N, CA, C and O of each residue as an XYZ file, in Angstrom:
924
protein
N     146.787    100.716    101.882
C     146.091    100.392    103.118
C     144.880     99.727    102.525
O     144.249    100.155    101.559
N     144.587     98.480    103.302
C     143.254     97.795    102.738
C     142.030     98.604    102.873
O     141.942     99.562    103.641
N     141.023     98.157    102.045
C     139.804     98.868    101.770
C     139.198     99.330    103.126
O     138.845    100.490    103.339
N     139.108     98.269    104.062
C     138.275     98.541    105.342
C     139.109     99.225    106.219
O     138.495     99.692    107.178
N     140.336     99.445    106.207
C     141.125    100.255    107.184
C     141.066    101.768    107.245
O     141.317    102.394    108.274
N     140.739    102.297    106.154
C     140.745    103.661    106.048
C     139.622    104.341    106.857
O     139.850    105.334    107.547
N     138.379    103.766    106.749
C     137.363    104.383    107.577
C     137.684    104.074    109.067
O     137.411    104.907    109.931
N     138.194    103.025    109.338
C     138.482    102.750    110.838
C     139.571    103.706    111.315
O     139.526    104.076    112.488
N     140.477    104.110    110.570
C     141.529    104.984    110.981
C     140.969    106.342    111.108
O     141.441    107.081    111.972
N     139.991    106.764    110.326
C     139.362    108.099    110.411
C     138.632    108.118    111.649
O     138.668    109.137    112.339
N     137.950    107.074    112.024
C     137.072    106.848    113.373
C     138.098    107.045    114.595
O     137.780    107.756    115.549
N     139.283    106.420    114.536
C     140.115    106.319    115.634
C     140.877    107.748    115.820
O     141.324    108.123    116.904
N     140.954    108.447    114.684
C     141.495    109.791    114.987
C     140.593    110.732    115.682
O     141.012    111.682    116.344
N     139.407    110.461    115.527
C     138.183    111.274    116.077
C     138.012    110.954    117.654
O     137.313    111.657    118.383
N     138.646    109.944    118.052
C     138.346    109.473    119.377
C     139.353    109.855    120.374
O     140.534    109.817    120.026
N     139.019    110.257    121.689
C     139.896    110.635    122.666
C     141.057    109.492    122.930
O     140.771    108.314    122.711
N     142.182    109.802    123.336
C     143.261    108.815    123.469
C     143.012    107.891    124.524
O     143.655    106.842    124.582
N     142.076    108.201    125.422
C     141.784    107.144    126.498
C     140.642    106.384    126.260
O     140.292    105.592    127.136
N     139.902    106.495    125.080
C     138.867    105.721    124.727
C     139.104    104.232    124.515
O     140.065    103.906    123.819
N     138.288    103.258    125.070
C     138.641    101.963    124.665
C     138.298    101.707    123.193
O     137.288    102.170    122.663
N     139.167    100.970    122.591
C     138.931    100.688    121.046
C     138.997     99.142    120.928
O     139.929     98.453    121.344
N     137.905     98.701    120.315
C     137.738     97.220    119.841
C     137.549     97.280    118.409
O     136.587     97.809    117.853
N     138.489     96.727    117.864
C     138.450     96.560    116.295
C     138.453     95.151    115.909
O     139.345     94.421    116.341
N     137.585     94.718    115.175
C     137.415     93.288    114.772
C     137.254     93.266    113.141
O     136.726     94.183    112.512
N     137.774     92.119    112.577
C     137.290     91.853    111.291
C     136.522     90.591    111.213
O     136.728     89.613    111.931
N     135.593     90.686    110.261
C     134.661     89.311    110.093
C     135.700     88.328    109.406
O     136.575     88.577    108.577
N     135.332     87.134    110.009
C     136.118     85.959    109.474
C     135.026     84.760    109.054
O     133.810     84.936    108.975
N     135.697     83.560    108.814
C     134.992     82.501    108.333
C     134.676     81.561    109.454
O     134.297     80.412    109.226
N     134.848     82.099    110.817
C     134.570     81.269    111.861
C     133.277     80.431    111.979
O     133.160     79.229    112.220
N     132.346     81.363    111.751
C     130.917     80.792    111.898
C     130.544     79.841    110.752
O     129.816     78.868    110.949
N     131.047     80.135    109.579
C     130.715     79.319    108.466
C     131.553     77.983    108.619
O     131.079     76.902    108.269
N     132.767     78.105    109.135
C     133.735     76.739    109.298
C     132.899     75.953    110.291
O     132.608     74.786    110.029
N     132.502     76.519    111.399
C     131.831     75.770    112.448
C     130.489     74.982    111.854
O     130.235     73.810    112.133
N     129.725     75.769    111.043
C     128.521     75.074    110.432
C     128.936     74.015    109.608
O     128.290     72.968    109.650
N     130.025     74.126    108.777
C     130.513     73.144    107.806
C     130.891     71.864    108.670
O     130.487     70.744    108.356
N     131.719     72.112    109.815
C     132.129     70.959    110.554
C     130.799     70.157    111.125
O     130.836     68.939    111.298
N     129.760     70.857    111.368
C     128.554     70.229    111.744
C     127.738     69.518    110.499
O     126.644     68.987    110.692
N     128.305     69.554    109.341
C     127.577     68.941    108.166
C     127.120     69.824    107.149
O     126.744     69.340    106.082
N     127.100     71.148    107.345
C     126.621     72.068    106.282
C     127.537     71.948    105.124
O     128.685     71.519    105.236
N     126.954     72.374    103.903
C     127.744     72.470    102.727
C     127.780     73.907    102.214
O     128.816     74.415    101.784
N     126.589     74.554    102.275
C     126.372     75.754    101.835
C     125.845     76.692    103.004
O     124.717     76.550    103.476
N     126.737     77.657    103.434
C     126.264     78.493    104.481
C     125.997     79.887    103.974
O     126.795     80.449    103.223
N     125.036     80.367    104.325
C     124.445     81.525    103.746
C     124.535     82.736    104.869
O     124.112     82.513    106.003
N     125.063     83.950    104.544
C     124.891     85.126    105.444
C     123.668     86.007    105.102
O     123.341     86.129    103.922
N     123.074     86.542    105.948
C     121.950     87.471    105.674
C     121.794     88.715    106.533
O     121.852     88.697    107.763
N     121.595     89.773    105.808
C     121.544     91.062    106.571
C     120.577     91.903    105.897
O     120.295     91.690    104.717
N     120.004     92.920    106.614
C     119.124     93.868    106.200
C     119.783     95.316    106.226
O     120.798     95.555    106.879
N     119.148     96.210    105.496
C     119.481     97.695    105.413
C     118.085     98.432    105.379
O     117.181     98.145    104.594
N     118.036     99.391    106.313
C     116.727    100.334    106.015
C     115.660    100.134    107.064
O     114.490    100.426    106.814
N     115.994     99.691    108.122
C     114.914     99.670    109.196
C     114.544    100.762    109.761
O     113.410    100.852    110.232
N     115.454    101.808    109.816
C     115.204    103.114    110.574
C     114.697    104.230    109.732
O     114.076    105.090    110.357
N     114.832    104.411    108.402
C     114.427    105.489    107.544
C     112.902    105.648    107.672
O     112.114    104.741    107.942
N     112.607    106.929    107.439
C     111.025    107.302    107.194
C     110.602    107.059    105.844
O     109.430    107.336    105.589
N     111.367    106.568    104.877
C     110.845    106.359    103.602
C     111.697    105.396    102.921
O     112.866    105.205    103.255
N     111.106    104.778    101.951
C     111.824    103.651    101.126
C     111.705    102.377    101.730
O     111.120    102.253    102.806
N     112.304    101.241    101.018
C     112.025     99.835    101.499
C     113.085     99.341    102.410
O     114.174     99.910    102.487
N     112.784     98.301    103.092
C     113.918     97.605    103.783
C     114.334     96.517    102.712
O     113.542     95.768    102.139
N     115.558     96.547    102.554
C     116.283     95.620    101.590
C     117.037     94.610    102.321
O     117.720     94.976    103.277
N     116.992     93.316    101.966
C     117.670     92.113    102.562
C     118.381     91.427    101.364
O     117.897     91.254    100.245
N     119.714     91.039    101.834
C     120.361     90.230    100.929
C     120.867     88.956    101.634
O     121.255     88.925    102.801
N     120.814     87.844    100.734
C     121.281     86.548    101.443
C     122.477     86.136    100.333
O     122.337     86.217     99.112
N     123.616     85.703    100.994
C     124.771     85.554    100.208
C     125.592     84.267    100.680
O     126.054     84.125    101.812
N     125.696     83.388     99.669
C     126.567     82.160     99.828
C     127.787     82.588     99.204
O     127.777     82.813     97.994
N     128.985     82.749     99.973
C     130.254     83.033     99.415
C     130.917     81.731     98.866
O     130.684     80.639     99.383
N     131.690     81.877     97.877
C     132.752     80.867     97.535
C     133.923     81.086     98.376
O     134.657     82.059     98.204
N     134.150     80.074     99.417
C     135.164     80.261    100.482
C     136.666     80.302     99.757
O     137.668     80.652    100.381
N     136.686     79.927     98.455
C     137.940     79.980     97.754
C     138.167     81.430     97.246
O     139.313     81.809     97.003
N     137.213     82.159     97.100
C     137.177     83.398     96.395
C     136.385     84.492     97.109
O     135.434     85.121     96.645
N     136.964     84.614     98.368
C     136.321     85.660     99.239
C     136.929     86.923     99.009
O     138.139     87.051     99.197
N     136.159     87.959     98.586
C     136.777     89.246     98.269
C     137.454     89.878     99.471
O     136.910     89.913    100.575
N     138.743     90.412     99.206
C     139.394     91.079    100.304
C     138.658     92.301    100.669
O     138.060     93.005     99.856
N     138.741     92.534    102.044
C     138.192     93.842    102.570
C     136.685     93.698    102.980
O     136.095     94.714    103.346
N     136.118     92.660    102.947
C     134.717     92.526    103.481
C     134.616     92.900    104.894
O     135.413     92.496    105.742
N     133.568     93.721    105.152
C     133.322     94.210    106.563
C     131.901     94.649    106.491
O     131.210     94.589    105.474
N     131.491     95.130    107.740
C     130.170     95.723    108.014
C     130.064     96.853    106.990
O     131.024     97.622    106.932
N     129.011     97.061    106.164
C     128.896     98.071    105.229
C     129.037     99.393    105.938
O     129.552    100.331    105.328
N     128.639     99.534    107.114
C     128.770    100.870    107.895
C     130.078    101.534    107.902
O     130.192    102.758    107.837
N     131.144    100.653    107.988
C     132.464    101.107    108.097
C     133.189    101.293    106.908
O     134.363    101.662    106.876
N     132.402    101.007    105.811
C     133.095    101.205    104.415
C     132.584    102.410    103.777
O     131.457    102.838    104.027
N     133.445    103.012    102.896
C     132.899    104.247    102.176
C     132.013    103.820    101.057
O     131.961    102.650    100.678
N     131.358    104.734    100.565
C     130.401    104.334     99.440
C     131.294    103.774     98.170
O     130.892    102.824     97.497
N     132.359    104.349     97.940
C     133.263    103.888     96.943
C     133.760    102.444     97.188
O     133.849    101.642     96.258
N     134.066    102.149     98.401
C     134.589    100.812     98.813
C     133.300     99.760     98.676
O     133.438     98.603     98.280
N     132.220    100.258     99.007
C     131.027     99.327     98.991
C     130.722     98.903     97.626
O     130.342     97.768     97.338
N     130.926     99.984     96.689
C     130.472     99.697     95.242
C     131.521     98.565     94.506
O     131.173     97.718     93.683
N     132.834     98.774     95.006
C     133.768     97.973     94.459
C     133.693     96.442     94.925
O     133.901     95.438     94.244
N     133.379     96.533     96.122
C     133.064     95.154     96.992
C     131.767     94.427     96.357
O     131.724     93.222     96.108
N     130.808     95.265     96.153
C     129.499     94.824     95.568
C     129.692     93.967     94.150
O     129.072     92.948     93.843
N     130.620     94.586     93.439
C     130.723     94.078     92.147
C     131.468     92.644     92.255
O     131.113     91.678     91.579
N     132.540     92.611     93.179
C     133.154     91.460     93.367
C     132.310     90.327     94.101
O     132.554     89.147     93.852
N     131.431     90.646     94.903
C     130.685     89.814     95.526
C     129.571     89.104     94.539
O     129.303     87.903     94.586
N     129.032     89.954     93.733
C     127.973     89.515     92.665
C     128.764     88.683     91.647
O     128.166     87.766     91.084
N     130.085     88.923     91.350
C     130.759     87.952     90.368
C     131.255     86.778     90.804
O     131.639     85.911     90.019
N     131.293     86.632     92.241
C     131.872     85.323     92.727
C     130.995     84.593     93.567
O     131.288     83.418     93.788
N     129.837     85.136     94.143
C     128.912     84.472     95.138
C     127.515     84.339     94.559
O     127.082     84.915     93.561
N     126.893     83.500     95.334
C     125.436     83.174     95.063
C     124.543     84.138     95.861
O     124.510     84.044     97.088
N     123.841     85.033     95.229
C     123.303     86.286     95.919
C     121.831     86.223     95.690
O     121.471     85.809     94.587
N     120.960     86.554     96.524
C     119.569     86.908     96.508
C     119.261     88.202     97.247
O     119.859     88.596     98.248
N     118.224     88.832     96.611
C     117.884     90.106     97.168
C     116.288     90.304     97.369
O     115.515     90.131     96.426
N     115.946     90.594     98.372
C     114.487     90.791     98.707
C     114.060     92.102     99.266
O     114.792     92.642    100.095
N     112.957     92.665     98.899
C     112.543     94.033     99.272
C     111.369     93.938    100.011
O     110.519     93.106     99.695
N     111.193     94.790    101.088
C     109.875     94.912    101.703
C     109.568     96.425    101.539
O     110.222     97.245    102.183
N     108.612     96.798    100.714
C     108.207     98.225    100.409
C     107.452     98.680    101.670
O     107.164     97.892    102.572
N     107.127    100.070    101.690
C     106.372    100.714    102.771
C     104.937    100.100    102.895
O     104.325    100.161    103.962
N     104.473     99.572    101.896
C     103.025     98.827    102.100
C     103.382     97.601    102.871
O     102.607     97.333    103.790
N     104.280     96.892    102.707
C     104.467     95.569    103.613
C     104.791     96.030    104.928
O     104.169     95.557    105.879
N     105.752     96.960    105.128
C     106.047     97.529    106.365
C     104.815     97.993    107.180
O     104.709     97.749    108.382
N     103.974     98.612    106.529
C     102.719     99.218    107.290
C     101.945     98.053    107.566
O     101.271     98.085    108.596
N     101.904     96.956    106.801
C     100.978     95.804    107.024
C     101.393     94.926    108.252
O     100.589     94.447    109.051
N     102.833     94.768    108.300
C     103.377     93.778    108.972
C     104.077     94.394    110.465
O     104.096     93.725    111.498
N     104.603     95.707    110.358
C     105.421     96.479    111.236
C     106.777     96.177    110.800
O     107.022     95.165    110.145
N     107.666     97.021    111.142
C     109.110     97.040    110.646
C     109.846     95.899    111.016
O     110.636     95.411    110.208
N     109.681     95.395    112.173
C     110.509     94.205    112.553
C     110.129     93.022    111.737
O     110.999     92.358    111.174
N     108.723     92.695    111.639
C     108.181     91.579    111.026
C     108.387     91.746    109.505
O     108.589     90.740    108.825
N     108.348     92.911    108.969
C     108.750     93.121    107.465
C     110.143     92.744    107.115
O     110.457     92.127    106.097
N     111.043     93.210    108.139
C     112.386     92.850    107.853
C     112.531     91.184    107.906
O     113.142     90.605    107.008
N     112.007     90.548    108.873
C     112.101     89.072    108.957
C     111.439     88.441    107.746
O     111.952     87.456    107.215
N     110.254     89.008    107.270
C     109.569     88.598    106.110
C     110.491     88.524    104.954
O     110.632     87.482    104.313
N     111.163     89.698    104.666
C     112.125     89.955    103.616
C     113.381     88.923    103.731
O     113.809     88.346    102.731
N     113.933     88.737    105.013
C     114.973     87.776    105.209
C     114.601     86.330    104.561
O     115.266     85.715    103.728
N     113.487     85.981    105.100
C     112.883     84.558    104.573
C     112.778     84.526    103.062
O     113.164     83.532    102.447
N     112.264     85.593    102.435
C     112.128     85.663    101.193
C     113.430     85.544    100.378
O     113.544     84.812     99.394
N     114.481     86.394    100.920
C     115.763     86.365    100.260
C     116.442     85.051    100.426
O     117.221     84.689     99.543
N     116.218     84.268    101.511
C     116.877     82.997    101.521
C     116.190     81.892    100.494
O     116.810     81.013     99.896
N     114.852     82.126    100.433
C     114.117     81.106     99.649
C     114.464     81.404     98.069
O     114.294     80.625     97.132
N     114.975     82.686     98.024
C     115.257     83.071     96.483
C     116.621     82.688     96.026
O     116.951     82.924     94.864
N     117.446     82.105     96.873
C     118.858     81.576     96.574
C     118.597     80.445     95.393
O     117.711     79.591     95.411
N     119.526     80.641     94.429
C     119.529     79.653     93.332
C     120.009     78.249     93.830
O     119.707     77.243     93.189
N     120.747     78.181     94.958
C     121.356     77.035     95.534
C     120.712     77.001     97.059
O     120.732     77.996     97.784
N     120.211     75.898     97.404
C     119.621     75.842     98.686
C     120.613     75.848     99.720
O     121.555     75.060     99.629
N     120.519     76.685    100.756
C     121.475     76.766    101.880
C     121.187     75.728    102.901
O     120.031     75.393    103.157
N     122.216     75.221    103.483
C     122.212     74.248    104.556
C     122.270     74.840    105.923
O     121.979     74.152    106.902
N     122.659     76.181    106.041
C     122.783     76.812    107.188
C     122.890     78.290    106.989
O     123.624     78.878    106.195
N     121.903     78.871    107.974
C     121.815     80.374    107.692
C     122.425     81.271    108.895
O     122.155     81.036    110.073
N     123.178     82.202    108.524
C     123.794     83.115    109.655
C     123.035     84.499    109.447
O     123.121     85.144    108.402
N     122.274     84.893    110.565
C     121.587     86.181    110.316
C     122.189     87.192    111.338
O     122.584     86.832    112.447
N     122.231     88.422    110.915
C     122.613     89.652    111.639
C     121.626     89.985    112.575
O     120.527     90.333    112.144
N     121.847     89.934    113.906
C     120.835     90.473    114.869
C     120.558     89.356    115.958
O     121.329     88.421    116.174
N     119.413     89.562    116.586
C     119.060     88.544    117.620
C     117.770     87.798    117.319
O     117.228     87.152    118.215
N     117.264     87.859    116.117
C     116.051     87.102    115.854
C     116.209     86.533    114.402
O     116.741     87.099    113.448
N     115.635     85.297    114.440
C     115.630     84.554    113.171
C     114.219     84.619    112.487
O     113.197     84.641    113.173
N     114.191     84.648    111.126
C     112.717     84.470    110.668
C     112.269     83.098    110.877
O     113.051     82.152    110.974
N     110.982     83.001    110.946
C     110.298     81.692    110.964
C     110.208     80.963    109.719
O     110.175     81.516    108.619
N     110.169     79.753    109.900
C     109.988     78.775    108.790
C     111.135     78.893    107.693
O     110.906     78.865    106.484
N     112.369     79.024    108.248
C     113.430     78.837    107.345
C     113.664     77.529    106.781
O     113.409     76.517    107.434
N     114.151     77.482    105.565
C     114.352     76.076    105.097
C     115.367     75.125    105.529
O     115.533     74.021    105.009
N     116.114     75.652    106.612
C     117.260     74.898    107.080
C     117.594     75.556    108.435
O     117.101     76.641    108.741
N     118.475     74.854    109.274
C     118.928     75.449    110.477
C     119.669     76.896    110.324
O     120.330     77.171    109.323
N     119.505     77.716    111.330
C     120.139     78.982    111.333
C     120.513     79.510    112.698
O     120.181     78.938    113.736
N     121.231     80.647    112.653
C     121.690     81.179    113.892
C     121.581     82.753    113.819
O     121.861     83.301    112.753
N     121.224     83.427    114.802
C     121.209     84.849    114.910
C     122.614     85.278    115.668
O     122.962     84.749    116.724
N     123.320     86.225    115.048
C     124.508     86.643    115.595
C     124.470     88.134    115.653
O     124.496     88.814    114.628
N     124.404     88.668    116.918
C     124.468     90.094    117.297
C     125.845     90.557    116.731
O     126.900     89.966    116.963
N     125.721     91.701    115.948
C     127.071     92.239    115.492
C     127.433     91.356    114.319
O     128.622     91.434    114.008
N     126.818     90.672    113.714
C     127.236     89.438    112.695
C     127.831     90.256    111.568
O     128.732     89.680    110.958
N     127.541     91.388    111.191
C     128.090     92.076    109.984
C     129.604     92.410    110.120
O     130.310     92.675    109.147
N     130.035     92.377    111.372
C     131.465     92.704    111.729
C     132.063     91.508    112.288
O     133.178     91.626    112.798
N     131.415     90.210    112.271
C     132.052     89.019    112.707
C     132.087     87.890    111.577
O     132.996     87.061    111.546
N     131.147     87.907    110.743
C     131.007     86.905    109.821
C     131.193     87.486    108.330
O     130.487     88.425    107.960
N     132.116     86.933    107.519
C     132.267     87.537    106.195
C     131.060     87.335    105.309
O     130.788     88.148    104.426
N     130.302     86.208    105.550
C     129.131     85.909    104.702
C     128.074     87.049    104.936
O     127.516     87.604    103.989
N     127.814     87.385    106.333
C     127.003     88.500    106.664
C     127.431     89.833    106.326
O     126.616     90.698    106.006
N     128.694     90.042    106.382
C     129.233     91.411    105.847
C     129.044     91.508    104.519
O     128.657     92.591    104.081
N     129.277     90.403    103.611
C     128.947     90.423    102.259
C     127.352     90.833    101.970
O     126.986     91.595    101.075
N     126.580     90.225    102.829
C     125.146     90.441    102.549
C     124.792     91.977    102.909
O     123.925     92.575    102.272
N     125.463     92.543    103.895
C     125.195     93.961    104.229
C     125.726     94.850    103.320
O     125.183     95.946    103.179
N     126.736     94.539    102.657
C     127.302     95.332    101.497
C     126.283     95.374    100.302
O     125.931     96.420     99.756
N     125.870     94.172     99.972
C     124.833     94.067     98.906
C     123.616     94.863     99.189
O     123.182     95.769     98.478
N     123.096     94.422    100.328
C     121.929     95.215    100.703
C     122.033     96.591    100.631
O     121.167     97.243    100.048
N     123.194     97.220    101.264
C     123.287     98.647    101.435
C     123.426     99.220     99.963
O     122.755    100.215     99.689
N     124.170     98.715     99.089
C     124.425     99.259     97.718
C     123.070     99.270     96.926
O     122.722    100.212     96.214
N     122.410     98.229     97.106
C     121.086     97.989     96.441
C     120.094     99.041     96.929
O     119.396     99.577     96.069
N     119.937     99.421     98.278
C     119.132    100.248     98.704
C     119.497    101.686     98.305
O     118.655    102.522     97.979
N     120.824    101.907     98.358
C     121.215    103.302     97.982
C     120.816    103.518     96.490
O     120.316    104.591     96.155
N     120.992    102.682     95.735
C     120.618    102.801     94.291
C     119.117    103.177     94.211
O     118.759    104.146     93.542
N     118.245    102.408     94.897
C     117.060    102.631     94.932
C     116.616    103.944     95.391
O     115.631    104.492     94.898
N     117.314    104.458     96.317
C     117.093    105.774     96.905
C     117.482    106.951     95.859
O     117.030    108.088     95.992
N     118.321    106.599     94.854
C     118.594    107.421     93.732
C     117.432    107.532     92.797
O     117.150    108.603     92.258
N     116.723    106.376     92.594
C     115.600    106.458     91.797
C     114.384    107.115     92.534
O     113.566    107.773     91.891
N     114.271    106.935     93.878
C     113.371    107.671     94.439
C     113.510    109.098     94.529
O     112.523    109.815     94.695
N     114.706    109.565     94.427
C     115.099    110.881     94.463
C     114.659    111.628     93.085
O     114.177    112.759     93.024
N     114.911    110.812     92.062
C     114.434    111.273     90.586
C     112.926    111.407     90.571
O     112.422    112.322     89.921
N     112.151    110.524     91.269
C     110.692    110.675     91.333
C     110.340    111.817     92.191
O     109.394    112.522     91.839
N     110.952    112.078     93.224
C     110.388    113.017     94.109
C     111.586    113.886     94.706
O     111.904    113.817     95.893
N     112.199    114.685     93.808
C     113.388    115.477     94.265
C     113.311    116.359     95.410
O     114.306    116.695     96.053
N     112.133    116.732     95.664
C     111.838    117.691     96.679
C     112.274    117.177     98.157
O     112.433    117.932     99.116
N     112.429    115.862     98.180
C     112.728    115.289     99.570
C     114.278    115.004     99.749
O     114.731    114.712    100.856
N     115.060    115.100     98.636
C     116.421    114.885     98.798
C     116.886    113.424     99.215
O     117.880    113.271     99.925
N     116.153    112.393     98.763
C     116.390    111.079     99.000
C     117.848    110.577     98.703
O     118.343    109.639     99.329
N     118.479    111.234     97.748
C     119.903    110.776     97.185
C     120.757    111.045     98.288
O     121.719    110.288     98.421
N     120.574    112.162     99.281
C     121.589    112.548    100.260
C     121.401    111.626    101.483
O     122.326    110.927    101.896
N     120.221    111.644    102.029
C     119.968    111.151    103.386
C     119.288    109.723    103.227
O     118.929    109.103    104.227
N     119.145    109.290    102.127
C     118.410    107.831    102.016
C     117.281    107.629    102.749
O     117.065    106.496    103.179
N     116.407    108.652    103.005
C     115.214    108.515    103.792
C     115.188    108.519    105.284
O     114.144    108.402    105.926
N     116.416    108.661    105.834
C     116.609    108.857    107.233
C     116.181    110.149    107.673
O     116.028    111.038    106.835
N     115.966    110.364    108.909
C     115.298    111.592    109.591
C     116.241    112.759    109.787
O     116.373    113.331    110.869
N     116.947    113.111    108.582
C     117.935    114.267    108.559
C     117.109    115.531    108.688
O     115.936    115.538    108.316
N     117.677    116.565    109.190
C     116.980    117.852    109.291
C     116.299    118.306    108.014
O     115.160    118.773    108.041
N     117.037    118.160    106.833
C     116.424    118.601    105.664
C     115.284    117.821    105.158
O     114.362    118.332    104.523
N     115.368    116.548    105.459
C     114.112    115.627    105.301
C     112.990    115.878    106.018
O     111.882    115.814    105.486
N     113.166    116.204    107.367
C     111.971    116.572    108.162
C     111.405    117.958    107.809
O     110.225    118.239    108.020
N     112.292    118.820    107.259
C     111.763    120.059    106.793
C     110.966    119.886    105.480
O     109.897    120.468    105.294
N     111.485    119.134    104.663
C     110.724    118.722    103.296
C     109.537    118.159    103.590
O     108.575    118.465    102.885
N     109.350    117.144    104.780
C     108.089    116.608    105.025
C     107.110    117.520    105.456
O     105.926    117.414    105.137
N     107.679    118.645    106.356
C     106.672    119.630    106.818
C     106.104    120.449    105.626
O     104.913    120.727    105.487
N     107.152    120.813    104.750
C     106.638    121.701    103.716
C     105.789    121.037    102.601
O     104.893    121.719    102.104
N     105.982    119.800    102.171
C     105.322    119.218    101.105
C     104.415    118.060    101.597
O     103.558    117.633    100.824
N     104.553    117.519    102.851
C     103.654    116.539    103.249
C     104.208    115.238    102.682
O     104.976    115.290    101.722
N     103.857    114.070    103.228
C     104.544    112.842    102.805
C     104.273    112.498    101.212
O     103.261    112.848    100.605
N     105.281    111.806    100.697
C     105.230    111.332     99.265
C     105.031    109.989     99.273
O     104.952    109.313    100.299
N     104.927    109.479     97.888
C     104.638    107.984     97.718
C     105.528    106.986     98.336
O     105.168    105.814     98.444
N     106.695    107.409     98.753
C     107.847    106.444     99.301
C     107.809    106.579    100.750
O     108.603    105.880    101.379
N     107.046    107.333    101.377
C     107.137    107.356    102.811
C     106.441    106.233    103.609
O     105.516    105.586    103.119
N     106.903    106.026    104.823
C     106.211    104.966    105.520
C     105.198    105.693    106.492
O     105.537    106.321    107.495
N     103.874    105.508    106.032
C     102.852    106.187    106.637
C     102.372    105.728    108.055
O     101.445    106.243    108.680
N     103.215    104.588    108.500
C     102.975    104.065    109.911
C     104.130    104.675    110.778
O     104.163    104.318    111.955
N     105.000    105.480    110.368
C     106.014    106.046    111.178
C     105.516    107.427    111.578
O     105.037    108.211    110.758
N     105.651    107.694    112.885
C     105.198    109.005    113.505
C     105.420    110.202    112.670
O     104.431    110.797    112.242
N     106.657    110.639    112.379
C     106.811    111.858    111.633
C     106.033    111.942    110.386
O     105.531    113.035    110.123
N     105.856    110.961    109.580
C     105.049    110.851    108.356
C     103.558    111.131    108.601
O     102.870    111.843    107.868
N     103.117    110.482    109.737
C     101.719    110.543    110.283
C     101.481    111.978    110.606
O     100.430    112.536    110.291
N     102.495    112.605    111.260
C     102.258    114.038    111.683
C     102.243    114.973    110.645
O     101.447    115.913    110.663
N     103.221    114.769    109.546
C     103.276    115.538    108.351
C     101.951    115.400    107.597
O     101.480    116.418    107.092
N     101.392    114.385    107.492
C     100.078    114.224    106.876
C      98.995    114.904    107.440
O      98.179    115.538    106.771
N      98.966    114.776    108.775
C      97.986    115.531    109.649
C      97.973    116.839    109.376
O      96.907    117.382    109.087
N      99.076    117.499    109.422
C      99.423    118.975    109.237
C      98.934    119.394    107.738
O      98.298    120.426    107.521
N      99.268    118.570    106.852
C      98.873    118.816    105.501
C      97.582    118.914    105.340
O      97.126    119.799    104.616
N      96.792    118.042    105.974
C      95.197    117.889    105.972
C      94.717    119.122    106.558
O      93.942    119.837    105.922
N      95.176    119.478    107.900
C      94.615    120.741    108.365
C      94.906    121.935    107.605
O      94.061    122.825    107.507
N      96.053    122.017    107.057
C      96.254    123.189    106.194
C      95.392    123.365    104.956
O      95.102    124.442    104.436
N      95.004    122.091    104.540
C      94.145    122.165    103.339
C      92.701    122.552    103.516
O      91.957    122.623    102.538
């Protein structure tokens, strides 16, 4: 069974029999359309980590070699961690990749949306080969891109370039969370990756925010307030 099929089958087994099911696989449709309009290098861009209470937003920009597209590319959320790791290595070995990180300090300065867009532009500008067209997951494009671009809602499940970017960003951020966990093991970053899981919220209440927390997010602000009062 192909890499991307196993998680889908698991999801389908959990769904009621009368539930509408829409399954799609990312393709080169958007890339080929851009090439027909004159582009040579088409770049997919995606971010990971807008929702967590801690850690950075990570963005990847990927220009795939269309003759060596790794089999099984899909939205990183429908792949297992093991599948993402395998595909990450294949992408890094065959594509042009750039990664940009917006740490909590940038998120606090710009807000989470603008920090994500800032990192998207930074990732595109970091490519070793200049892209001619940008495909971005979502409904907003960063300002001042070096070339034309288009925002594609659900793009990580529709464009293989964006799917590849989502995998690289996800694996990179998960590895960063392992380092965060080593630095502050009391928060359990290796398991919940900074999201608002019950054990994370409990640790926030017990210990107060750590160095990786986003102090402009309400639960972190509240935890710091409680820590100050207790002191």
